PDB file of C-alpha atoms and ligand atoms in Angstrom:
ATOM      1  CA  MET A  17     -42.721 -24.793-191.969  1.00 38.00           C
ATOM      2  CA  SER A  18     -40.352 -23.388-194.491  1.00 38.00           C
ATOM      3  CA  GLU A  19     -37.240 -21.871-193.067  1.00 36.00           C
ATOM      4  CA  ASN A  20     -37.807 -18.197-193.561  1.00 40.00           C
ATOM      5  CA  GLN A  21     -41.242 -17.821-192.015  1.00 42.00           C
ATOM      6  CA  PHE A  22     -41.279 -14.809-189.752  1.00 51.00           C
ATOM      7  CA  ASN A  23     -38.356 -13.347-191.601  1.00 45.00           C
ATOM      8  CA  ILE A  24     -41.164 -11.635-193.378  1.00 56.00           C
ATOM      9  CA  GLN A  25     -40.881  -7.942-192.925  1.00 66.00           C
ATOM     10  CA  TRP A  26     -44.305  -6.915-191.773  1.00 80.00           C
ATOM     11  CA  TYR A  27     -43.840  -3.243-192.353  1.00 82.00           C
ATOM     12  CA  PRO A  28     -46.980  -1.122-192.792  1.00 85.00           C
ATOM     13  CA  GLY A  29     -46.857  -1.131-196.605  1.00 87.00           C
ATOM     14  CA  HIS A  30     -46.564  -4.886-196.571  1.00 86.00           C
ATOM     15  CA  MET A  31     -49.505  -5.268-194.219  1.00 90.00           C
ATOM     16  CA  ALA A  32     -51.638  -2.981-196.352  1.00 92.00           C
ATOM     17  CA  LYS A  33     -50.781  -5.072-199.407  1.00 90.00           C
ATOM     18  CA  ALA A  34     -51.612  -8.342-197.626  1.00 90.00           C
ATOM     19  CA  LYS A  35     -54.879  -6.858-196.439  1.00 93.00           C
ATOM     20  CA  ARG A  36     -55.804  -5.736-199.946  1.00 92.00           C
ATOM     21  CA  GLU A  37     -54.902  -9.047-201.527  1.00 91.00           C
ATOM     22  CA  ILE A  38     -56.750 -11.107-198.965  1.00 94.00           C
ATOM     23  CA  SER A  39     -59.818  -8.910-199.311  1.00 93.00           C
ATOM     24  CA  GLN A  40     -59.656  -9.712-203.039  1.00 92.00           C
ATOM     25  CA  MET A  41     -59.351 -13.423-202.331  1.00 93.00           C
ATOM     26  CA  THR A  42     -62.386 -13.408-200.024  1.00 95.00           C
ATOM     27  CA  LYS A  43     -64.457 -12.139-202.964  1.00 94.00           C
ATOM     28  CA  LEU A  44     -63.761 -15.426-204.771  1.00 94.00           C
ATOM     29  CA  VAL A  45     -65.017 -17.691-201.986  1.00 96.00           C
ATOM     30  CA  ASP A  46     -68.189 -18.595-200.116  1.00 96.00           C
ATOM     31  CA  ILE A  47     -66.441 -19.140-196.828  1.00 97.00           C
ATOM     32  CA  VAL A  48     -63.195 -18.226-195.088  1.00 97.00           C
ATOM     33  CA  ILE A  49     -61.585 -21.021-193.078  1.00 98.00           C
ATOM     34  CA  GLU A  50     -59.533 -19.374-190.377  1.00 98.00           C
ATOM     35  CA  LEU A  51     -56.804 -21.470-188.840  1.00 98.00           C
ATOM     36  CA  LYS A  52     -55.734 -20.829-185.266  1.00 98.00           C
ATOM     37  CA  ASP A  53     -53.321 -22.667-183.019  1.00 98.00           C
ATOM     38  CA  ALA A  54     -55.477 -24.598-180.519  1.00 98.00           C
ATOM     39  CA  ARG A  55     -52.982 -23.824-177.732  1.00 98.00           C
ATOM     40  CA  ILE A  56     -53.243 -20.064-178.278  1.00 98.00           C
ATOM     41  CA  PRO A  57     -56.428 -19.178-180.156  1.00 98.00           C
ATOM     42  CA  TYR A  58     -56.170 -15.547-179.141  1.00 96.00           C
ATOM     43  CA  SER A  59     -52.467 -14.979-179.843  1.00 96.00           C
ATOM     44  CA  SER A  60     -52.575 -16.821-183.162  1.00 97.00           C
ATOM     45  CA  THR A  61     -55.228 -14.457-184.475  1.00 96.00           C
ATOM     46  CA  ASN A  62     -54.637 -11.506-186.713  1.00 94.00           C
ATOM     47  CA  PRO A  63     -55.726  -8.305-184.936  1.00 92.00           C
ATOM     48  CA  ILE A  64     -57.832  -7.007-187.821  1.00 92.00           C
ATOM     49  CA  ILE A  65     -59.210 -10.213-189.266  1.00 93.00           C
ATOM     50  CA  ASN A  66     -62.810  -9.010-188.869  1.00 91.00           C
ATOM     51  CA  GLU A  67     -62.035  -5.929-190.866  1.00 92.00           C
ATOM     52  CA  ILE A  68     -60.215  -7.937-193.534  1.00 91.00           C
ATOM     53  CA  CYS A  69     -62.908 -10.583-193.974  1.00 91.00           C
ATOM     54  CA  GLY A  70     -65.912  -8.311-193.599  1.00 87.00           C
ATOM     55  CA  HIS A  71     -69.169 -10.223-193.408  1.00 89.00           C
ATOM     56  CA  LYS A  72     -67.901 -13.268-195.242  1.00 95.00           C
ATOM     57  CA  PRO A  73     -69.115 -16.481-193.533  1.00 96.00           C
ATOM     58  CA  ARG A  74     -66.276 -17.896-191.445  1.00 97.00           C
ATOM     59  CA  LEU A  75     -65.333 -21.223-189.907  1.00 98.00           C
ATOM     60  CA  ILE A  76     -62.640 -21.405-187.240  1.00 98.00           C
ATOM     61  CA  LEU A  77     -60.356 -24.436-187.128  1.00 98.00           C
ATOM     62  CA  LEU A  78     -58.303 -24.948-183.982  1.00 98.00           C
ATOM     63  CA  ASN A  79     -55.309 -26.727-185.474  1.00 98.00           C
ATOM     64  CA  LYS A  80     -52.566 -28.643-183.628  1.00 98.00           C
ATOM     65  CA  SER A  81     -55.242 -29.774-181.186  1.00 98.00           C
ATOM     66  CA  ASP A  82     -53.072 -32.839-180.560  1.00 98.00           C
ATOM     67  CA  MET A  83     -50.730 -30.524-178.617  1.00 98.00           C
ATOM     68  CA  ALA A  84     -53.373 -28.602-176.682  1.00 98.00           C
ATOM     69  CA  ASP A  85     -55.137 -29.316-173.391  1.00 98.00           C
ATOM     70  CA  LYS A  86     -58.351 -31.140-174.357  1.00 98.00           C
ATOM     71  CA  ASN A  87     -60.513 -29.498-171.696  1.00 98.00           C
ATOM     72  CA  ILE A  88     -59.380 -26.012-172.611  1.00 98.00           C
ATOM     73  CA  THR A  89     -59.939 -26.666-176.324  1.00 98.00           C
ATOM     74  CA  ARG A  90     -63.486 -27.733-175.442  1.00 98.00           C
ATOM     75  CA  ASP A  91     -63.920 -24.471-173.489  1.00 98.00           C
ATOM     76  CA  TRP A  92     -62.758 -22.486-176.529  1.00 98.00           C
ATOM     77  CA  ILE A  93     -65.206 -24.282-178.816  1.00 98.00           C
ATOM     78  CA  ASN A  94     -68.040 -23.543-176.376  1.00 97.00           C
ATOM     79  CA  TYR A  95     -66.881 -19.965-176.110  1.00 97.00           C
ATOM     80  CA  TYR A  96     -67.091 -19.525-179.894  1.00 96.00           C
ATOM     81  CA  LYS A  97     -70.451 -21.284-179.971  1.00 96.00           C
ATOM     82  CA  LYS A  98     -71.820 -18.822-177.411  1.00 95.00           C
ATOM     83  CA  ASN A  99     -70.686 -16.075-179.762  1.00 93.00           C
ATOM     84  CA  ASN A 100     -72.414 -17.767-182.714  1.00 94.00           C
ATOM     85  CA  ILE A 101     -69.166 -18.834-184.341  1.00 95.00           C
ATOM     86  CA  MET A 102     -68.642 -22.419-185.470  1.00 97.00           C
ATOM     87  CA  ALA A 103     -65.259 -23.838-184.439  1.00 98.00           C
ATOM     88  CA  LEU A 104     -63.762 -27.272-184.882  1.00 98.00           C
ATOM     89  CA  ASP A 105     -60.630 -28.759-183.331  1.00 98.00           C
ATOM     90  CA  ILE A 106     -58.405 -30.527-185.831  1.00 98.00           C
ATOM     91  CA  ASP A 107     -54.988 -32.119-186.264  1.00 98.00           C
ATOM     92  CA  SER A 108     -53.746 -31.554-189.801  1.00 98.00           C
ATOM     93  CA  ILE A 109     -51.036 -34.166-189.510  1.00 97.00           C
ATOM     94  CA  THR A 110     -53.108 -37.188-188.472  1.00 97.00           C
ATOM     95  CA  GLY A 111     -56.240 -35.822-190.119  1.00 97.00           C
ATOM     96  CA  TYR A 112     -58.290 -35.852-186.906  1.00 98.00           C
ATOM     97  CA  ASN A 113     -61.685 -34.170-187.520  1.00 98.00           C
ATOM     98  CA  ILE A 114     -60.754 -33.187-191.077  1.00 97.00           C
ATOM     99  CA  LYS A 115     -63.797 -35.106-192.300  1.00 97.00           C
ATOM    100  CA  ASN A 116     -66.005 -32.735-190.329  1.00 98.00           C
ATOM    101  CA  ILE A 117     -64.795 -29.594-192.104  1.00 98.00           C
ATOM    102  CA  ILE A 118     -67.305 -29.904-194.974  1.00 97.00           C
ATOM    103  CA  PRO A 119     -70.314 -30.642-192.718  1.00 97.00           C
ATOM    104  CA  TYR A 120     -69.351 -27.678-190.509  1.00 98.00           C
ATOM    105  CA  ALA A 121     -68.889 -25.395-193.516  1.00 97.00           C
ATOM    106  CA  LYS A 122     -72.347 -26.422-194.725  1.00 96.00           C
ATOM    107  CA  ILE A 123     -73.848 -25.448-191.375  1.00 96.00           C
ATOM    108  CA  VAL A 124     -72.119 -22.055-191.511  1.00 97.00           C
ATOM    109  CA  LEU A 125     -73.489 -21.559-195.030  1.00 96.00           C
ATOM    110  CA  THR A 126     -77.057 -22.753-194.365  1.00 94.00           C
ATOM    111  CA  ASP A 127     -78.646 -19.301-194.647  1.00 92.00           C
ATOM    112  CA  GLU A 128     -76.502 -18.315-197.603  1.00 91.00           C
ATOM    113  CA  PHE A 129     -77.525 -21.407-199.576  1.00 90.00           C
ATOM    114  CA  LYS A 130     -81.188 -20.922-198.656  1.00 91.00           C
ATOM    115  CA  LYS A 131     -81.012 -17.384-200.040  1.00 90.00           C
ATOM    116  CA  ARG A 132     -79.450 -18.660-203.242  1.00 88.00           C
ATOM    117  CA  GLU A 133     -82.073 -21.384-203.612  1.00 88.00           C
ATOM    118  CA  ALA A 134     -84.808 -18.792-203.182  1.00 91.00           C
ATOM    119  CA  LYS A 135     -83.234 -16.863-206.052  1.00 91.00           C
ATOM    120  CA  GLY A 136     -83.211 -20.044-208.126  1.00 91.00           C
ATOM    121  CA  ILE A 137     -79.420 -20.371-208.065  1.00 87.00           C
ATOM    122  CA  LYS A 138     -78.454 -24.022-208.342  1.00 80.00           C
ATOM    123  CA  LYS A 139     -76.437 -25.440-205.478  1.00 72.00           C
ATOM    124  CA  THR A 140     -72.781 -25.623-206.362  1.00 78.00           C
ATOM    125  CA  SER A 141     -69.820 -26.873-204.405  1.00 90.00           C
ATOM    126  CA  ILE A 142     -68.496 -24.714-201.598  1.00 96.00           C
ATOM    127  CA  ARG A 143     -65.578 -22.487-202.493  1.00 96.00           C
ATOM    128  CA  ALA A 144     -63.249 -21.815-199.582  1.00 97.00           C
ATOM    129  CA  MET A 145     -59.937 -20.272-198.681  1.00 97.00           C
ATOM    130  CA  ILE A 146     -57.592 -20.964-195.803  1.00 97.00           C
ATOM    131  CA  LEU A 147     -56.307 -18.054-193.795  1.00 96.00           C
ATOM    132  CA  GLY A 148     -53.953 -17.743-190.840  1.00 96.00           C
ATOM    133  CA  ILE A 149     -50.694 -16.477-189.362  1.00 95.00           C
ATOM    134  CA  PRO A 150     -47.375 -18.103-190.359  1.00 93.00           C
ATOM    135  CA  ASN A 151     -46.670 -21.579-188.965  1.00 94.00           C
ATOM    136  CA  VAL A 152     -50.219 -22.282-187.882  1.00 96.00           C
ATOM    137  CA  GLY A 153     -50.400 -25.248-190.269  1.00 97.00           C
ATOM    138  CA  LYS A 154     -52.025 -23.826-193.395  1.00 96.00           C
ATOM    139  CA  SER A 155     -49.904 -25.745-195.921  1.00 95.00           C
ATOM    140  CA  THR A 156     -50.151 -28.945-193.895  1.00 96.00           C
ATOM    141  CA  LEU A 157     -53.933 -28.688-193.923  1.00 97.00           C
ATOM    142  CA  ILE A 158     -54.113 -27.868-197.628  1.00 95.00           C
ATOM    143  CA  ASN A 159     -51.895 -30.851-198.396  1.00 94.00           C
ATOM    144  CA  LYS A 160     -54.008 -33.098-196.193  1.00 95.00           C
ATOM    145  CA  LEU A 161     -57.212 -31.968-197.879  1.00 95.00           C
ATOM    146  CA  ALA A 162     -55.662 -32.210-201.334  1.00 92.00           C
ATOM    147  CA  LYS A 163     -54.114 -35.580-200.422  1.00 87.00           C
ATOM    148  CA  ARG A 164     -50.753 -34.497-201.745  1.00 75.00           C
ATOM    149  CA  LYS A 165     -47.290 -34.112-200.309  1.00 60.00           C
ATOM    150  CA  ALA A 166     -46.262 -30.560-200.956  1.00 57.00           C
ATOM    151  CA  VAL A 167     -47.941 -27.286-201.562  1.00 55.00           C
ATOM    152  CA  ASN A 168     -46.082 -24.453-203.126  1.00 53.00           C
ATOM    153  CA  VAL A 169     -46.669 -21.695-200.637  1.00 47.00           C
ATOM    154  CA  GLY A 170     -44.774 -18.456-200.980  1.00 46.00           C
ATOM    155  CA  ASP A 171     -43.503 -17.017-197.734  1.00 46.00           C
ATOM    156  CA  LYS A 172     -45.027 -13.720-198.446  1.00 47.00           C
ATOM    157  CA  PRO A 173     -48.068 -12.072-197.076  1.00 49.00           C
ATOM    158  CA  GLY A 174     -51.139 -12.165-199.204  1.00 50.00           C
ATOM    159  CA  VAL A 175     -50.922 -13.638-202.647  1.00 48.00           C
ATOM    160  CA  THR A 176     -49.474 -12.443-205.872  1.00 47.00           C
ATOM    161  CA  LYS A 177     -49.999 -15.403-208.183  1.00 56.00           C
ATOM    162  CA  THR A 178     -53.067 -16.199-210.202  1.00 68.00           C
ATOM    163  CA  GLN A 179     -55.379 -18.306-208.137  1.00 76.00           C
ATOM    164  CA  SER A 180     -56.066 -21.907-208.914  1.00 89.00           C
ATOM    165  CA  TRP A 181     -58.480 -24.263-207.223  1.00 93.00           C
ATOM    166  CA  ILE A 182     -58.041 -27.621-205.571  1.00 94.00           C
ATOM    167  CA  LYS A 183     -61.035 -29.895-205.920  1.00 93.00           C
ATOM    168  CA  VAL A 184     -61.178 -31.566-202.507  1.00 94.00           C
ATOM    169  CA  SER A 185     -64.477 -33.321-203.281  1.00 93.00           C
ATOM    170  CA  ASN A 186     -67.679 -32.684-205.200  1.00 92.00           C
ATOM    171  CA  GLU A 187     -68.681 -30.502-202.281  1.00 94.00           C
ATOM    172  CA  LEU A 188     -65.543 -28.434-201.670  1.00 96.00           C
ATOM    173  CA  GLU A 189     -63.102 -26.446-203.757  1.00 95.00           C
ATOM    174  CA  LEU A 190     -60.192 -24.744-202.098  1.00 95.00           C
ATOM    175  CA  LEU A 191     -58.012 -21.863-203.229  1.00 95.00           C
ATOM    176  CA  ASP A 192     -54.602 -23.497-203.536  1.00 90.00           C
ATOM    177  CA  THR A 193     -52.750 -20.608-201.871  1.00 91.00           C
ATOM    178  CA  PRO A 194     -53.569 -19.663-198.310  1.00 94.00           C
ATOM    179  CA  GLY A 195     -53.885 -16.109-197.075  1.00 94.00           C
ATOM    180  CA  ILE A 196     -51.006 -15.257-194.742  1.00 93.00           C
ATOM    181  CA  LEU A 197     -51.626 -12.688-192.057  1.00 93.00           C
ATOM    182  CA  TRP A 198     -49.494 -11.202-189.309  1.00 92.00           C
ATOM    183  CA  PRO A 199     -50.130 -11.827-185.606  1.00 92.00           C
ATOM    184  CA  LYS A 200     -50.516  -9.080-183.038  1.00 91.00           C
ATOM    185  CA  PHE A 201     -46.793  -9.023-182.342  1.00 81.00           C
ATOM    186  CA  GLU A 202     -46.661  -5.595-180.754  1.00 84.00           C
ATOM    187  CA  ASP A 203     -48.373  -7.182-177.737  1.00 89.00           C
ATOM    188  CA  GLU A 204     -45.691  -8.602-175.402  1.00 90.00           C
ATOM    189  CA  ILE A 205     -47.855 -11.415-174.011  1.00 92.00           C
ATOM    190  CA  VAL A 206     -48.815 -12.477-177.534  1.00 92.00           C
ATOM    191  CA  GLY A 207     -45.088 -12.571-178.394  1.00 91.00           C
ATOM    192  CA  LEU A 208     -44.432 -14.801-175.388  1.00 93.00           C
ATOM    193  CA  LYS A 209     -47.219 -17.230-176.321  1.00 95.00           C
ATOM    194  CA  LEU A 210     -46.046 -17.408-179.945  1.00 94.00           C
ATOM    195  CA  ALA A 211     -42.526 -18.124-178.692  1.00 94.00           C
ATOM    196  CA  MET A 212     -43.770 -20.858-176.338  1.00 95.00           C
ATOM    197  CA  CYS A 213     -45.365 -22.556-179.342  1.00 96.00           C
ATOM    198  CA  GLY A 214     -42.245 -22.066-181.478  1.00 93.00           C
ATOM    199  CA  THR A 215     -44.021 -19.809-183.942  1.00 90.00           C
ATOM    200  CA  ILE A 216     -41.400 -17.065-183.671  1.00 83.00           C
ATOM    201  CA  LYS A 217     -37.805 -17.843-184.508  1.00 73.00           C
ATOM    202  CA  ASP A 218     -35.512 -18.023-181.488  1.00 74.00           C
ATOM    203  CA  ASP A 219     -32.855 -15.719-182.887  1.00 70.00           C
ATOM    204  CA  ILE A 220     -35.074 -12.703-182.351  1.00 70.00           C
ATOM    205  CA  LEU A 221     -35.964 -13.677-178.794  1.00 77.00           C
ATOM    206  CA  ASP A 222     -34.477 -13.270-175.345  1.00 88.00           C
ATOM    207  CA  LEU A 223     -34.449 -16.983-174.579  1.00 92.00           C
ATOM    208  CA  LYS A 224     -33.919 -16.658-170.843  1.00 93.00           C
ATOM    209  CA  ASP A 225     -36.915 -14.379-170.538  1.00 94.00           C
ATOM    210  CA  ILE A 226     -39.116 -16.773-172.543  1.00 95.00           C
ATOM    211  CA  VAL A 227     -37.939 -19.784-170.525  1.00 97.00           C
ATOM    212  CA  VAL A 228     -38.448 -18.111-167.150  1.00 97.00           C
ATOM    213  CA  LYS A 229     -41.906 -16.871-168.091  1.00 97.00           C
ATOM    214  CA  SER A 230     -42.806 -20.291-169.502  1.00 97.00           C
ATOM    215  CA  LEU A 231     -41.686 -21.909-166.239  1.00 98.00           C
ATOM    216  CA  ASP A 232     -43.830 -19.411-164.322  1.00 97.00           C
ATOM    217  CA  TYR A 233     -46.804 -20.403-166.484  1.00 97.00           C
ATOM    218  CA  LEU A 234     -46.232 -24.144-166.115  1.00 98.00           C
ATOM    219  CA  LYS A 235     -45.745 -23.883-162.341  1.00 97.00           C
ATOM    220  CA  GLU A 236     -49.125 -22.279-162.068  1.00 96.00           C
ATOM    221  CA  ASN A 237     -51.068 -24.236-164.663  1.00 97.00           C
ATOM    222  CA  TYR A 238     -49.364 -27.596-165.180  1.00 98.00           C
ATOM    223  CA  PRO A 239     -47.289 -28.210-162.020  1.00 97.00           C
ATOM    224  CA  ASN A 240     -47.555 -32.010-162.211  1.00 97.00           C
ATOM    225  CA  LEU A 241     -46.394 -32.213-165.814  1.00 98.00           C
ATOM    226  CA  LEU A 242     -43.409 -29.981-165.041  1.00 97.00           C
ATOM    227  CA  GLN A 243     -42.514 -31.894-161.902  1.00 97.00           C
ATOM    228  CA  THR A 244     -42.728 -35.268-163.629  1.00 97.00           C
ATOM    229  CA  ARG A 245     -40.764 -34.316-166.745  1.00 97.00           C
ATOM    230  CA  TYR A 246     -37.772 -32.926-164.825  1.00 97.00           C
ATOM    231  CA  ASN A 247     -38.089 -35.097-161.748  1.00 95.00           C
ATOM    232  CA  LEU A 248     -38.284 -32.035-159.522  1.00 95.00           C
ATOM    233  CA  ASP A 249     -38.724 -32.403-155.756  1.00 92.00           C
ATOM    234  CA  ASP A 250     -39.953 -28.894-155.204  1.00 92.00           C
ATOM    235  CA  ILE A 251     -41.375 -26.611-157.845  1.00 92.00           C
ATOM    236  CA  ASN A 252     -42.340 -23.827-155.469  1.00 91.00           C
ATOM    237  CA  LYS A 253     -39.091 -22.046-156.175  1.00 94.00           C
ATOM    238  CA  ASP A 254     -38.255 -19.013-158.173  1.00 96.00           C
ATOM    239  CA  SER A 255     -38.143 -19.930-161.890  1.00 97.00           C
ATOM    240  CA  TYR A 256     -34.469 -18.909-162.166  1.00 96.00           C
ATOM    241  CA  GLU A 257     -33.640 -21.409-159.430  1.00 96.00           C
ATOM    242  CA  LEU A 258     -35.804 -24.013-161.139  1.00 97.00           C
ATOM    243  CA  LEU A 259     -33.824 -23.518-164.332  1.00 97.00           C
ATOM    244  CA  ASP A 260     -30.610 -24.158-162.347  1.00 96.00           C
ATOM    245  CA  THR A 261     -32.121 -27.396-161.044  1.00 96.00           C
ATOM    246  CA  ILE A 262     -33.239 -28.454-164.524  1.00 97.00           C
ATOM    247  CA  ALA A 263     -29.714 -27.799-165.841  1.00 97.00           C
ATOM    248  CA  ILE A 264     -28.193 -29.957-163.102  1.00 95.00           C
ATOM    249  CA  LYS A 265     -30.778 -32.740-163.530  1.00 94.00           C
ATOM    250  CA  ARG A 266     -30.040 -32.822-167.238  1.00 96.00           C
ATOM    251  CA  GLY A 267     -26.257 -32.847-166.736  1.00 95.00           C
ATOM    252  CA  CYS A 268     -25.788 -29.394-168.257  1.00 97.00           C
ATOM    253  CA  ILE A 269     -22.759 -28.465-166.178  1.00 96.00           C
ATOM    254  CA  LEU A 270     -19.864 -26.201-167.089  1.00 96.00           C
ATOM    255  CA  LYS A 271     -16.328 -26.400-165.769  1.00 93.00           C
ATOM    256  CA  GLY A 272     -16.261 -25.743-162.035  1.00 93.00           C
ATOM    257  CA  GLY A 273     -19.709 -27.268-161.582  1.00 92.00           C
ATOM    258  CA  ILE A 274     -21.594 -24.186-162.798  1.00 96.00           C
ATOM    259  CA  PRO A 275     -25.004 -24.975-164.373  1.00 95.00           C
ATOM    260  CA  ASP A 276     -24.945 -24.460-168.156  1.00 97.00           C
ATOM    261  CA  LEU A 277     -28.088 -22.367-168.370  1.00 97.00           C
ATOM    262  CA  ASP A 278     -27.845 -21.702-172.108  1.00 95.00           C
ATOM    263  CA  ARG A 279     -28.004 -25.416-172.842  1.00 97.00           C
ATOM    264  CA  ALA A 280     -30.740 -26.022-170.287  1.00 97.00           C
ATOM    265  CA  GLU A 281     -32.835 -23.226-171.799  1.00 96.00           C
ATOM    266  CA  LYS A 282     -32.616 -24.770-175.261  1.00 95.00           C
ATOM    267  CA  ILE A 283     -33.460 -28.240-173.962  1.00 97.00           C
ATOM    268  CA  PHE A 284     -36.453 -26.937-172.026  1.00 97.00           C
ATOM    269  CA  LEU A 285     -37.808 -24.920-174.960  1.00 96.00           C
ATOM    270  CA  ASN A 286     -37.411 -27.810-177.398  1.00 96.00           C
ATOM    271  CA  GLU A 287     -39.189 -30.140-175.013  1.00 97.00           C
ATOM    272  CA  LEU A 288     -41.948 -27.622-174.414  1.00 97.00           C
ATOM    273  CA  ARG A 289     -42.552 -27.302-178.161  1.00 96.00           C
ATOM    274  CA  ASP A 290     -42.145 -30.993-178.971  1.00 96.00           C
ATOM    275  CA  LEU A 291     -44.910 -32.182-176.678  1.00 96.00           C
ATOM    276  CA  LYS A 292     -42.354 -33.845-174.385  1.00 97.00           C
ATOM    277  CA  ILE A 293     -43.713 -32.182-171.263  1.00 98.00           C
ATOM    278  CA  GLY A 294     -47.301 -32.911-172.215  1.00 98.00           C
ATOM    279  CA  ARG A 295     -50.379 -31.463-173.878  1.00 98.00           C
ATOM    280  CA  MET A 296     -50.840 -27.912-172.730  1.00 98.00           C
ATOM    281  CA  SER A 297     -52.755 -24.792-173.649  1.00 98.00           C
ATOM    282  CA  TYR A 298     -51.464 -21.322-172.942  1.00 98.00           C
ATOM    283  CA  GLU A 299     -54.667 -19.338-173.188  1.00 97.00           C
ATOM    284  CA  LYS A 300     -58.148 -19.761-171.775  1.00 96.00           C
ATOM    285  CA  PRO A 301     -61.183 -18.041-173.247  1.00 95.00           C
ATOM    286  CA  GLU A 302     -62.051 -16.268-170.021  1.00 87.00           C
ATOM    287  CA  GLU A 303     -58.607 -14.620-169.899  1.00 82.00           C
ATOM    288  CA  ARG A 304     -58.258 -13.330-173.430  1.00 61.00           C
ATOM    289  CA  ASN A 305     -60.724 -13.113-176.237  1.00 48.00           C
TER     290      ASN A 305
HETATM  291  P1  LIG B   1     -48.009 -22.631-192.408  1.00 93.05           P
HETATM  292  O1  LIG B   1     -48.263 -23.127-193.798  1.00 93.05           O
HETATM  293  O2  LIG B   1     -49.239 -22.088-191.763  1.00 93.05           O
HETATM  294  O3  LIG B   1     -46.863 -21.701-192.283  1.00 93.05           O
HETATM  295  O4  LIG B   1     -47.620 -23.901-191.493  1.00 93.05           O
HETATM  296  P2  LIG B   1     -47.093 -25.334-191.937  1.00 93.05           P
HETATM  297  O5  LIG B   1     -48.170 -26.105-192.606  1.00 93.05           O
HETATM  298  O6  LIG B   1     -45.798 -25.175-192.637  1.00 93.05           O
HETATM  299  O7  LIG B   1     -46.869 -26.011-190.513  1.00 93.05           O
HETATM  300  C1  LIG B   1     -45.943 -25.498-189.564  1.00 93.05           C
HETATM  301  C2  LIG B   1     -45.478 -26.626-188.665  1.00 93.05           C
HETATM  302  O8  LIG B   1     -46.579 -27.094-187.896  1.00 93.05           O
HETATM  303  C3  LIG B   1     -44.947 -27.850-189.420  1.00 93.05           C
HETATM  304  O9  LIG B   1     -43.938 -28.430-188.610  1.00 93.05           O
HETATM  305  C4  LIG B   1     -46.128 -28.790-189.411  1.00 93.05           C
HETATM  306  O10 LIG B   1     -45.738 -30.135-189.531  1.00 93.05           O
HETATM  307  C5  LIG B   1     -46.706 -28.492-188.052  1.00 93.05           C
HETATM  308  N1  LIG B   1     -48.148 -28.813-187.971  1.00 93.05           N
HETATM  309  C6  LIG B   1     -49.123 -28.417-188.821  1.00 93.05           C
HETATM  310  N2  LIG B   1     -50.312 -28.877-188.406  1.00 93.05           N
HETATM  311  C7  LIG B   1     -50.090 -29.579-187.280  1.00 93.05           C
HETATM  312  C8  LIG B   1     -50.939 -30.292-186.356  1.00 93.05           C
HETATM  313  O11 LIG B   1     -52.168 -30.357-186.491  1.00 93.05           O
HETATM  314  N3  LIG B   1     -50.323 -30.868-185.282  1.00 93.05           N
HETATM  315  C9  LIG B   1     -48.991 -30.778-185.068  1.00 93.05           C
HETATM  316  N4  LIG B   1     -48.498 -31.387-183.991  1.00 93.05           N
HETATM  317  N5  LIG B   1     -48.166 -30.109-185.898  1.00 93.05           N
HETATM  318  C10 LIG B   1     -48.709 -29.521-186.985  1.00 93.05           C
HETATM  319  P3  LIG B   1     -42.470 -28.492-189.083  1.00 93.05           P
HETATM  320  O12 LIG B   1     -42.392 -28.807-190.513  1.00 93.05           O
HETATM  321  O13 LIG B   1     -41.777 -29.378-188.111  1.00 93.05           O
HETATM  322  O14 LIG B   1     -42.100 -27.038-188.864  1.00 93.05           O
HETATM  323  P4  LIG B   1     -40.748 -26.499-188.351  1.00 93.05           P
HETATM  324  O15 LIG B   1     -40.403 -27.353-187.167  1.00 93.05           O
HETATM  325  O16 LIG B   1     -39.843 -26.685-189.511  1.00 93.05           O
HETATM  326  O17 LIG B   1     -41.024 -25.104-187.967  1.00 93.05           O
END
C-alpha cells in the first residue's frame, strides 16, 4: 500500500465526488468486482455501495483469504450465496483462485448475456472494474491480473484521469484504475476491526485500546493461538494483565523491572497483522451483515 492511504480526507464533498465518479465508471462496465478483506467482510465494505453501484451485476472477492480463518470464510461465502450474491475467496499475492474470477463473472452475467443474445448483440469480452476501500488489495489484484509489477493508482477517492483498459484475456477487460471508497469509519467497532487488520494508520489510533480489545477478541475466539504464540500459562486474566505478561515474556522491561507496555503493544499489533499469531477472522456473518 502506498504510504499516504487513509491520509485521504474523506470530507462530505470528497465523498460526494467519489460517489459521482464511481457511478460514472460503473456505466462503462458490465460488472463491478467488489473487493473485501476476507477477515472483515462487513467492516471492509463501504456503507452505501448498493446505492453507488445501483443494479449493476456484482461479484464479491474476499481478498487476503490467506490471512483469514478458512471455516469462517466458507461461512461468509455460503452467507452471500443464500442472499444470491456470488463470492469468491482469493489471495492476490499468490494468485490463489484468481483463475476462477472469469468463470464466476460469467455466472453473474448469465442473464445479462442471454438478454443481449436475444437482442442479437454479439458476445463481447466482459468489461469490469475493481472497487474497494483503501488497502484492501485493489492494486495488487490489478497487477496480478495484468501480470505486471506496478499499477499507477492515485491515492484519491474516485478517479479523475481518463480511463484506459487492461486486456486480461480475450474474455476480460479491466478498467486500469480502481474505484476507491471509504469504509464506515464512524462506527467504532468497524474502526477497531480495520485497525486489527492494519488498514488504518496507527498514528490516528489509541494503540492501548486497540491492543486490549484485540486481546479480548483473541481470548474469546482464538485462545489456543494466543496462548501458543506468547507461551502463556493462563489466559483467563484481564487483558491489561495479559499485556503485562506479554511484555515480560518478550523482554520488554524498563528500568526498575517495569513492563514496557508501549513496546509490547507494538510487537503484539505487528504480529497480529503479520500472520504471526495465526490465521484469524474478526467477523462472522451471523454477527454483522
Ligand atoms: P489498495 O490498492 O486496495 O490500497 O491495496 P494494495 O494493493 O496496495 O495492498 C495493500 C497491502 O495488502 C499490500 O501490503 C499488499 O501486499 C497486501 N495484500 C494485497 N492482497 C493481499 C493478499 O491477498 N494477501 C495478503 N496477505 N496481503 C495482500 P504492503 O505493500 O505490505 O502494504 P503496507 O504494509 O505497506 O501497508
